[in-house]
Every structure is written in structure tokens, then in C-alpha cells.
Short mmCIF file of C-alpha atoms in Angstrom, two decimals:
data_model
loop_
_atom_site.label_atom_id
_atom_site.label_comp_id
_atom_site.label_asym_id
_atom_site.label_seq_id
_atom_site.Cartn_x
_atom_site.Cartn_y
_atom_site.Cartn_z
CA MET A 1339 38.29 61.07 21.18
CA ALA A 1340 41.51 60.17 18.08
CA GLY A 1341 44.90 61.37 18.66
CA MET A 1342 47.34 63.88 17.21
CA LEU A 1343 50.22 63.20 15.14
CA THR A 1344 52.97 65.82 14.55
CA LEU A 1345 54.84 67.34 11.70
CA ALA A 1346 58.29 66.10 12.63
CA THR A 1347 57.21 62.54 13.75
CA LEU A 1348 55.49 62.52 10.40
CA ALA A 1349 58.90 63.66 8.61
CA ALA A 1350 61.39 61.32 11.07
CA ASP A 1351 59.45 58.69 9.72
CA PRO A 1352 56.92 58.96 6.33
CA ASP A 1353 56.55 55.44 5.62
CA ARG A 1354 55.45 54.43 9.23
CA PHE A 1355 52.46 55.83 7.63
CA HIS A 1356 49.20 56.38 4.87
CA LEU A 1357 48.17 59.68 4.30
CA ILE A 1358 44.18 60.56 3.89
CA ASP A 1359 43.70 64.21 3.20
CA VAL A 1360 39.87 64.88 3.66
CA ARG A 1361 39.43 67.46 2.26
CA ASP A 1362 36.84 68.62 -0.53
CA ALA A 1363 38.19 68.21 -4.60
CA GLU A 1364 38.52 71.81 -5.12
CA ASP A 1365 40.99 71.84 -1.27
CA TYR A 1366 43.59 69.39 -2.32
CA ALA A 1367 43.68 70.34 -6.50
CA THR A 1368 44.75 73.41 -5.04
CA ALA A 1369 47.40 72.11 -2.32
CA HIS A 1370 47.83 68.93 -1.56
CA VAL A 1371 50.56 66.97 0.44
CA THR A 1372 52.36 64.86 -1.85
CA GLY A 1373 51.61 60.91 -1.59
CA ALA A 1374 48.30 61.67 -0.66
CA MET A 1375 45.23 60.24 -1.18
CA HIS A 1376 42.13 61.97 -1.43
CA ILE A 1377 39.27 61.03 0.37
CA PRO A 1378 36.66 63.79 0.88
CA LEU A 1379 35.02 63.89 4.94
CA VAL A 1380 31.61 63.26 3.00
CA ALA A 1381 33.26 60.00 1.36
CA LEU A 1382 35.31 58.55 3.71
CA GLU A 1383 33.02 56.08 5.43
CA ASP A 1384 32.08 54.23 2.66
CA ARG A 1385 35.99 54.27 1.14
CA ALA A 1386 37.29 53.74 4.57
CA GLY A 1387 37.90 49.71 2.59
CA GLU A 1388 40.53 51.50 0.42
CA LEU A 1389 43.18 51.74 3.28
CA PRO A 1390 46.50 49.89 2.71
CA ALA A 1391 46.55 47.75 6.27
CA GLY A 1392 50.31 47.69 7.48
CA ARG A 1393 50.52 51.46 8.10
CA THR A 1394 49.10 54.22 10.96
CA PRO A 1395 46.17 56.28 8.35
CA VAL A 1396 46.61 60.07 8.85
CA THR A 1397 43.76 62.20 7.90
CA ILE A 1398 45.18 65.89 6.99
CA CYS A 1399 43.01 69.16 6.50
CA GLY A 1400 44.41 72.22 5.18
CA LYS A 1401 45.02 73.83 8.82
CA GLY A 1402 44.69 70.41 11.42
CA GLY A 1403 41.72 69.66 13.37
CA GLY A 1404 38.97 69.98 11.82
CA ARG A 1405 37.97 68.18 8.95
CA SER A 1406 41.22 65.98 9.50
CA ALA A 1407 39.88 65.04 13.07
CA GLU A 1408 36.80 64.63 13.05
CA GLY A 1409 38.29 61.45 10.42
CA ALA A 1410 40.49 60.02 12.54
CA GLU A 1411 37.45 60.16 14.12
CA ILE A 1412 35.65 58.02 12.17
CA LEU A 1413 38.55 55.36 11.02
CA ASN A 1414 38.86 54.58 14.38
CA ARG A 1415 35.01 54.12 14.58
CA LEU A 1416 35.36 52.15 11.39
CA GLY A 1417 38.47 50.12 12.87
CA HIS A 1418 41.21 51.66 12.27
CA PRO A 1419 42.03 52.62 16.23
CA ASP A 1420 45.34 53.89 14.96
CA ALA A 1421 44.22 56.67 12.50
CA VAL A 1422 45.48 59.80 13.90
CA TRP A 1423 44.70 63.63 12.45
CA LEU A 1424 48.20 65.96 11.35
CA GLU A 1425 49.14 68.84 13.38
CA GLY A 1426 48.85 71.50 10.88
CA GLY A 1427 47.65 70.27 8.20
CA THR A 1428 48.41 71.07 4.69
CA ILE A 1429 49.66 73.81 5.26
CA GLY A 1430 51.93 73.49 8.55
CA TRP A 1431 53.59 70.67 5.83
CA LEU A 1432 54.01 72.79 2.92
CA ALA A 1433 55.33 74.89 4.96
CA GLN A 1434 58.47 72.75 6.54
CA ASN A 1435 58.21 71.05 3.54
CA THR A 1436 59.04 73.31 0.39
#
């Protein structure tokens, strides 16, 4: 099972992580974490090769734990064993950082 990353850990060392927003295009357009790459969950398996090396992949959805947990599991299975999902998701991040 993929691990979870806390908002505090991300805030403390953001350059260590590569953020991937796995929501659909409409949700992403409404609000997203600045710098997050948009790859909808349905396309994640096909586009996993686009992730940069050297940074821990962190999947993000709206509240955290649904689509993001599934996305981290997909990445774990595809050779990114360090992939995690963001606790609190986009909503939590924006609440603390805007």
C-alpha cells in the first residue's frame, strides 16, 4: 500500500517532491497546487514515464486519500516505489498556503 505525505512535510521541503494532480481537467482548472503537474488518474499509467527522476512523486486529489491514494499505488506498481499521496489534498494545501 502506498504511503501518505503530510502537508507539513511537503511544506518543510517542497523541492524534494514532484506533485501530480490526478483529478479531471475541470477540477484541476478550478483550483490546484501551484507547480503541480496535471495527469488525470485515467491517464497516469500511460504517462508515468513523464515523471522526472530524482524527486519523490506525490499524487494529489481534492481531499486526499481517494484518487490520490489510487494514483500512488499505480506509480508504486510501475516502478516508483517511493510514490506517496498527499494527506488533505488540494483543499488542505490551499487552506494552509493561500
